[in-house]
C-alpha angles and dihedrals in degrees: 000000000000117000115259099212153083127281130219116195128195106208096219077194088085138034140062133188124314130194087201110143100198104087097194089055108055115095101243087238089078129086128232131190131337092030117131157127089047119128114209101219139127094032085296154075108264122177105263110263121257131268114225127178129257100207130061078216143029109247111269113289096027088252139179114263110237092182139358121201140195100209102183112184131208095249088028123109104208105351136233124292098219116201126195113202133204082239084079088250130116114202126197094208130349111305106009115086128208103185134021142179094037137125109329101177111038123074104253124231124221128195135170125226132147091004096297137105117247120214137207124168094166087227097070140026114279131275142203127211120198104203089272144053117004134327122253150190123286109266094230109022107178117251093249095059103076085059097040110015122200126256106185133055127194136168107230118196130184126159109332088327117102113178140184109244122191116181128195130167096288106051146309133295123210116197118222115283113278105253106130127000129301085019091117084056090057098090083160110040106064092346121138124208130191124192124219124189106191098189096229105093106252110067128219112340104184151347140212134171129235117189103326099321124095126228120202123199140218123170099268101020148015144217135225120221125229119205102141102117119087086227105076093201085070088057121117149122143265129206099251119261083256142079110230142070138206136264099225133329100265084063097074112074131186117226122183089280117359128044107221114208125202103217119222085255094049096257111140123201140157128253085221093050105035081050094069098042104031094217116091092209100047073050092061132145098191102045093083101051088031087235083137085068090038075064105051086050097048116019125083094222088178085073090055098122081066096060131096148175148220138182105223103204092200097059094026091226131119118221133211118203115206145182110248118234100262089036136113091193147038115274115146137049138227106225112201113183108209102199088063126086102259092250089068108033110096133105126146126223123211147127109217091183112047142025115275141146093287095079077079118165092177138010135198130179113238118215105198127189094208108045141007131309122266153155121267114196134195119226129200093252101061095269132138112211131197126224130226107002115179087236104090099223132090098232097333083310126115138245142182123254122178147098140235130217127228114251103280118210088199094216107331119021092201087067125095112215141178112251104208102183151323130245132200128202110207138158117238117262119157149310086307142136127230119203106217110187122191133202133200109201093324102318120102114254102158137039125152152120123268125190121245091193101080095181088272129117110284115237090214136214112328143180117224112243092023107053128036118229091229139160133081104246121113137177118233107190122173129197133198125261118162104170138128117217136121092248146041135191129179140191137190135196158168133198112161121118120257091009126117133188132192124207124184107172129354117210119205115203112213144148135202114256099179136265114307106248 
């Protein structure tokens, strides 16, 4: 017999997290705590991929990565993963160093130019590796740098100039123009220099470029380079158009077409947008879903200098990885999903239980030929990790991946109604159980497995940007409620190792009872 009711449906097409307070006013399409480990992808809500690690063994020692680097060379198939260790040591692989006694405490910088890897540890002064021997010192450092080493590298190029440019808290270093090799290493001969003070204590904390101008960043502002002119002694800089800094320099990421910036305070904003309105936190990407408050709750902003980000090209997502409040270390990541409008995201990555490359000390993006793209992390414990397996374990271990909806009044909150049941739309995975838990203003009234078999063909485990979801089928499984209240809430979750789930809309069967007297 057909159902004589209403139905309420939760698009799973849209939503992400939300740190909104005001439970009447939060579309029921979004997702509140303790949501996590969910990917918004495919017009739906997937169980986040696996971490799995790179080396049979940690490095010697078990230390903390300071830095990770993919150096791709010109005659070289998939490159090396250098990793710089607290230890003071850089290894090409897993056993072979190329460097040692160098910085042990600050995060490293890498860049490529002239087919050579660049090198700043901020302690020394910097070094360049060829693919092959040991790294050395830079031909030309600038006088300044045995007294204030770099501690960022970056390749600028304008017009047919490319340049070397090393930036440490006082200003910022451009190489000599590429025009024959070991050129980028000359930071005296031909070399230009420009000094910032930025009148905050704490002098220039990071660069990026965007397009081919340069942005340099203090704490609480930043400056736009110009070296436009084809006469370097009209070269100079300008404070930006916008109020706001930068925490470090690993917390301003480039994306395709925009460079995102975490602020000292946790604020995050765009170039593109904080250009327009000249405020970083009218700017904000995190205002209109209140993640900037979801930050204040849960982050530990006093660790900042811990923190880091990277763009990851095959989800299309940066993430932010952050220090917990209670924790010493990083272990969770802000996932921030580019392609969505800011309001709806947000998801957060973790594993709370295990070990995974989310305890991640340092991050850097791999380019491989011969595969996809994807995101390497360092651990404390002198691990490489890699992002987003198609596996969905962290290291054979578990996690739980799920969400969990706002209390939803369904029309008048003031109504009581009869919740019939609940449906979920999933797409079939596996073998696997999916625990559905449902709540009546605030009490439990539901908590139980549903199968995510359905009895149809199963996709399958799949990469993003290599494999395509596909298929029609769909599961439609629906559980039992049977409670009267003015409010429901659910929340579903997995958090068995190696299984996956895909949800794409959740209905909710109900019917008005009347106002409670």
């Amino acid at each position: 017999m057909a159902y004589k009711g209403n139905t309420d449906r939760i698009p799973c097409s849209k939503g992400g997290l939300t740190g909104a307070k005001n439970i009447d006013d939060i579309p029921n399409h979004m997702m509140v705590y303790p949501s996590r480990n969910i990917n918004l992808e495919k017009n739906g809500r997937r169980k986040r991929g696996g971490t799995t690690l790179l080396l049979s063994s940690a490095y010697a020692g078990a230390p903390k990565i300071l830095g990770l680097y993919h150096a791709y060379f010109g005659d070289s198939t998939d490159g090396f993963i250098l990793a710089a260790t607290a230890d003071g040591d850089l290894y090409k692989d897993d056993t072979n160093k190329i460097a040692t006694g160098m910085g042990a405490v600050m995060p490293w910088s890498f860049e490529m130019g002239e087919d050579k890897v660049f090198i700043a540890d901020g302690i020394n002064i910097p070094k360049v590796w060829s693919g092959s021997g040991s790294a050395a010192a830079i031909s030309e450092p600038a006088a300044d740098f045995s007294t204030s080493p770099p501690f960022q590298l970056m390749v600028h190029s304008r017009g047919a100039s490319k340049r070397m440019c090393a930036l440490n808290e006082h200003g910022i270093y451009m190489s000599a123009s590429h025009a024959s090799a070991g050129d980028m290493e000359k930071f005296s001969t031909g070399a230009e220099a420009m000094f910032v003070e930025t009148g905050d204590g704490y002098g220039l904390v990071g660069m990026v470029e965007f397009g081919e101008d340069i942005f340099l960043f203090g704490k609480k502002k930043a400056y736009r380079v110009d070296d436009s002119s084809l006469d370097t002694s009209e070269w100079g800089y300008d404070p930006a158009q916008w109020e706001g800094g930068a925490a470090n320099w690993r917390l301003i990421i480039k994306t395709p077409n925009d460079v995102v910036v975490m602020a000292d305070d946790g604020e995050i904003y765009s170039i593109t947008s904080v250009s327009a309105y000249g405020d970083y936190k009218q700017a904000s990407l995190t205002r209109n879903s209140w993640m900037h408050d979801w930050i204040k709750d849960y982050v530990k902003l006093t660790e900042i200098d811990q923190f880091h980000g990277q763009y990851d090209p095959a989800l299309r997502a940066i993430f932010f990885w952050v220090v917990r409040n209670g924790q010493t270390s990083v272990d969770t990541a802000l996932v921030y999903f580019i392609d969505r409008s800011p309001e709806e995201a947000w998801m957060v990555h973790d594993n709370q239980t295990a070990d995974s490359g989310y305890k991640a000390a340092c991050s850097c993006n791999v380019k491989q030929i011969s595969g996809p793209h994807m995101i390497f992390t360092g651990d404390y414990k002198g691990q490489i990790w890699k992002l987003n397996q198609a596996n969905r374990s962290d290291n054979s271990n578990g996690y739980y991946a799920g969400f969990r909806t706002p209390n939803i009044s369904i029309d008048d909150p003031r109504l009581n109604k009869h919740f019939n049941a609940g449906r979920i739309l999933m797409s079939p995975m596996g073998l696997y159980n999916l625990t559905a838990k449902c709540w009546i203003d605030g009490v439990l009234a539901s908590s139980q497995d549903v199968s995510m078999d359905g009895g149809c063909a199963v996709l399958g485990t799949f990469l993003l940007d290599t494999d395509t979801l596909g298929g029609e089928a769909i599961i439609d499984t629906s559980f039992k409620i049977g409670k009267v209240g003015k409010r429901i809430q659910y929340e579903f979750f997995n958090s068995t190792a190696n299984q996956d789930f895909f949800i794409s809309g959740i209905m909710t069967d109900w019917k008005p009872t009347g106002n409670k007297q």
